[in-house]
Short mmCIF file of C-alpha atoms and ligand atoms in Angstrom, two decimals:
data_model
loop_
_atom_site.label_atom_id
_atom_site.label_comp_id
_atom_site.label_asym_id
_atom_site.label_seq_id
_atom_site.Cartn_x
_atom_site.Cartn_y
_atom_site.Cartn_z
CA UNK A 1117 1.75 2.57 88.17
CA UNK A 1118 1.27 2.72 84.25
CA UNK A 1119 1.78 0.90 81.35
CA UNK A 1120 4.21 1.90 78.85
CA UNK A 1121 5.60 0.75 75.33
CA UNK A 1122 9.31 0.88 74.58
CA UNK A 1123 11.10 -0.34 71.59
CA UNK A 1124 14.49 -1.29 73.26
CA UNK A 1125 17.33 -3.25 71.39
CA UNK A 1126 14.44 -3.24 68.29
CA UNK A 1127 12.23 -5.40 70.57
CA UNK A 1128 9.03 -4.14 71.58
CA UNK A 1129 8.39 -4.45 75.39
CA UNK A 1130 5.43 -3.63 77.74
CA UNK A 1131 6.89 -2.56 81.35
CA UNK A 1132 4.65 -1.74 84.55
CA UNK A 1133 6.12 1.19 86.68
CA UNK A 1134 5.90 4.06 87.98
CA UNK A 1135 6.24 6.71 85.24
CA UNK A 1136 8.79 8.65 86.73
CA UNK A 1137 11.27 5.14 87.45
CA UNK A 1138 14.66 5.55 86.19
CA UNK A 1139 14.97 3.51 82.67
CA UNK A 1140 18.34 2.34 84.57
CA UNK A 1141 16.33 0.65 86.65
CA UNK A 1142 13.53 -0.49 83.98
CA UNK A 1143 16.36 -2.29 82.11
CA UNK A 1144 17.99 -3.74 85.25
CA UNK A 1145 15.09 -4.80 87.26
CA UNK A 1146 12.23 -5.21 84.94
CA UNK A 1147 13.84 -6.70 81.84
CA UNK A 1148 16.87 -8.23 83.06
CA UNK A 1149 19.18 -6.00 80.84
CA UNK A 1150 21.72 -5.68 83.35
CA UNK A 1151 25.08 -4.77 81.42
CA UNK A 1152 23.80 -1.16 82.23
CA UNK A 1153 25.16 -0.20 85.47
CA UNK A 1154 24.49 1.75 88.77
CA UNK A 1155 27.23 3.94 89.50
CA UNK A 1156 26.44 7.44 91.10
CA UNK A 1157 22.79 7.52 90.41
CA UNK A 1158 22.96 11.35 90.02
CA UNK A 1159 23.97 11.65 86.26
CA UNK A 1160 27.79 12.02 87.42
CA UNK A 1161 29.76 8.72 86.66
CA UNK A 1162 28.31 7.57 83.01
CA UNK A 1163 28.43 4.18 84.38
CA UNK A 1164 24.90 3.63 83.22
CA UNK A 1165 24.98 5.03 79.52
CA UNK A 1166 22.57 4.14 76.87
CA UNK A 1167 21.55 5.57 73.48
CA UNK A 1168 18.08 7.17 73.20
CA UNK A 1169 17.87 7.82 69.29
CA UNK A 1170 21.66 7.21 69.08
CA UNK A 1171 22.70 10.16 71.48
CA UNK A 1172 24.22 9.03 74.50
CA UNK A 1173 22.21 9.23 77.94
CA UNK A 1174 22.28 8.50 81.75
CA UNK A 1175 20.02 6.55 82.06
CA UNK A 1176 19.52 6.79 85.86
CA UNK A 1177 18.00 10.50 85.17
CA UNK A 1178 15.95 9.30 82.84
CA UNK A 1179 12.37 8.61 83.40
CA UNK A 1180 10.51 5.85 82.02
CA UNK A 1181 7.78 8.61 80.87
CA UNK A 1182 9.95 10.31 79.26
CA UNK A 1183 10.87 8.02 76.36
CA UNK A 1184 8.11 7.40 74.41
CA UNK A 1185 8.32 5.93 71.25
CA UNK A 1186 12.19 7.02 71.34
CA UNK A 1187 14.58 4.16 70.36
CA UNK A 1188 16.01 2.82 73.20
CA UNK A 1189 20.07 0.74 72.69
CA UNK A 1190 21.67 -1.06 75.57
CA UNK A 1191 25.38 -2.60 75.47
CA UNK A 1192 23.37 -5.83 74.99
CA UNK A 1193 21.71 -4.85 71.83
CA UNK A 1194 24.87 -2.49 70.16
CA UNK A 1195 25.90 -5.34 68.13
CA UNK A 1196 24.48 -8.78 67.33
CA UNK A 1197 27.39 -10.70 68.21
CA UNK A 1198 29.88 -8.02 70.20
CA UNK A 1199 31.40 -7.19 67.24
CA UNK A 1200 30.95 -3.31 67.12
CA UNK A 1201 34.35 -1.45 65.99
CA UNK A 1202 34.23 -0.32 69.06
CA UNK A 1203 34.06 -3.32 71.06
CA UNK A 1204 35.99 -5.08 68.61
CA UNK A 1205 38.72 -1.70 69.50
CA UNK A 1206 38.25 -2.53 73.18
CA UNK A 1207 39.70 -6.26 72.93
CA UNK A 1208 42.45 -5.07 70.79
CA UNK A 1209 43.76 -2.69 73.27
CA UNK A 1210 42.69 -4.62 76.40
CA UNK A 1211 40.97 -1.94 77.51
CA UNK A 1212 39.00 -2.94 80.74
CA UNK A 1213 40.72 -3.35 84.46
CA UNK A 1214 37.36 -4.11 86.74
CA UNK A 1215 35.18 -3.86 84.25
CA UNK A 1216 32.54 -1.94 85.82
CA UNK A 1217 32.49 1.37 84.01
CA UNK A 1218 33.30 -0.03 80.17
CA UNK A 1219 29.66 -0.44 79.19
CA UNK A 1220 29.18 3.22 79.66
CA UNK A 1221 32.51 3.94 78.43
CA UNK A 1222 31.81 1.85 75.15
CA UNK A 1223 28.19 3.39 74.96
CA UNK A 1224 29.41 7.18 75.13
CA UNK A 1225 32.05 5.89 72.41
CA UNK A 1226 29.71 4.76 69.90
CA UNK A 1227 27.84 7.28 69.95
CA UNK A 1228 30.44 9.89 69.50
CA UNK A 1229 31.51 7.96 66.30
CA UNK A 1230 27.93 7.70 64.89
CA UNK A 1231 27.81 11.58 64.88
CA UNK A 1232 31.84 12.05 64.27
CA UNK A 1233 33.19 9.47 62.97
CA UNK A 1234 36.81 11.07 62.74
CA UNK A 1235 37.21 12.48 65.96
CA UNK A 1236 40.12 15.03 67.06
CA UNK A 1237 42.10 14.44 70.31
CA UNK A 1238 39.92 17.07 72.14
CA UNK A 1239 36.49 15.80 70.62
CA UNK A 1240 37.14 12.36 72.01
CA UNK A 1241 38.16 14.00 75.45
CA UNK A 1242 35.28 16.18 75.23
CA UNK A 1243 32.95 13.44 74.39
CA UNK A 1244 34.33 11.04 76.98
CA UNK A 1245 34.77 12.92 80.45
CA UNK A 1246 31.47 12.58 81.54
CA UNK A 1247 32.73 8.75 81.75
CA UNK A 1248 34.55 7.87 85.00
CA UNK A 1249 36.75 5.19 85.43
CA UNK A 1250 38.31 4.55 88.92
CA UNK A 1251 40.50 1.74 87.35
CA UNK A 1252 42.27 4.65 85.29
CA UNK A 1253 41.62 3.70 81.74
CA UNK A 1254 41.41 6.77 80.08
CA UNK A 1255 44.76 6.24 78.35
CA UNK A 1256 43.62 2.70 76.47
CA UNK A 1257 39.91 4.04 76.05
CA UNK A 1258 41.50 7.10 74.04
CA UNK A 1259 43.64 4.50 71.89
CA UNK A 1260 40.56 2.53 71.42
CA UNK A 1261 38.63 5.38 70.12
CA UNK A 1262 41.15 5.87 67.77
CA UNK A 1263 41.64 2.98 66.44
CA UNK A 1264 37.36 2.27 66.56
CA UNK A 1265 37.33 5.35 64.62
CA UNK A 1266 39.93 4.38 61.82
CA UNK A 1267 38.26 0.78 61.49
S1 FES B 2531 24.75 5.95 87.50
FE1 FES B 2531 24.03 7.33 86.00
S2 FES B 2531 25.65 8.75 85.74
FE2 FES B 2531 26.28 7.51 87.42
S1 FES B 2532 37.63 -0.45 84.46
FE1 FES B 2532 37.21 -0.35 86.59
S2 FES B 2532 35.98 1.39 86.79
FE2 FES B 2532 36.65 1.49 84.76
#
């Protein structure tokens, strides 16, 4: 067990764990940030996306050691009030079925338009497929992008 300092959603917090605990699980179980979520646990569904300096991450393969005095974003803290473009591009095109995958989904987004903010077809593909959805979204996330990316 060790003590560690993160700056997540521009709060400071103190957590207790084991240095090499997931941050997935520092956020879930230690801090109650649970919009991230558990999908594969083996950096293969996206499910459980977060920006670490504003570059998208799994954050299931991500120790808590590892972060240091990195700036940590959940969905909870992208925008004060849920109105990102991106999230505002997500209502517009209904984009969620079950829900389950669309934080990740809108994390990877975000953070593809931070560093491209006019993305081609292919970028946003590229960017994306490391996001699965079993609902079959990909259609409406694509649409969203675009219009996210226009706004
Ligand atoms: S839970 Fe992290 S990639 Fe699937
Ligand atoms: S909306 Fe159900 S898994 Fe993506």
């Amino acid at each position: 067990m060790a003590s560690f300092n993160l700056t997540i959603n521009g709060k400071n917090q103190q957590v207790d764990a084991d240095p090499s605990t997931p941050m997935l699980w520092v956020l879930r179980d230690h801090l109650k940030l649970v919009g991230t979520k558990y999908g594969c646990g083996i950096a293969q569904c996206g499910a459980c996306t977060i920006h670490l300096n504003g570059t998208a991450v799994r954050s299931c393969q991500l120790p808590v050691s590892a972060v240091g005095e990195q700036k940590v974003t959940t969905i909870e803290g992208l925008s004060e009030k849920g109105d990102h473009p991106v999230q505002k591009a997500w209502l517009e095109h209904d984009v969620p079925q079950c829900g389950y995958c669309q934080a990740g989904q809108i994390m990877s987004a975000a953070a593809l338009l931070e560093k491209n903010a006019n993305p081609s077809d292919e970028e946003i593909e590229s960017a994306m497929n490391g996001n699965i959805c079993r609902c079959g979204t990909y259609l409406r996330i694509k649409a969203a992008v675009k219009t996210a990316a226009n706004s």
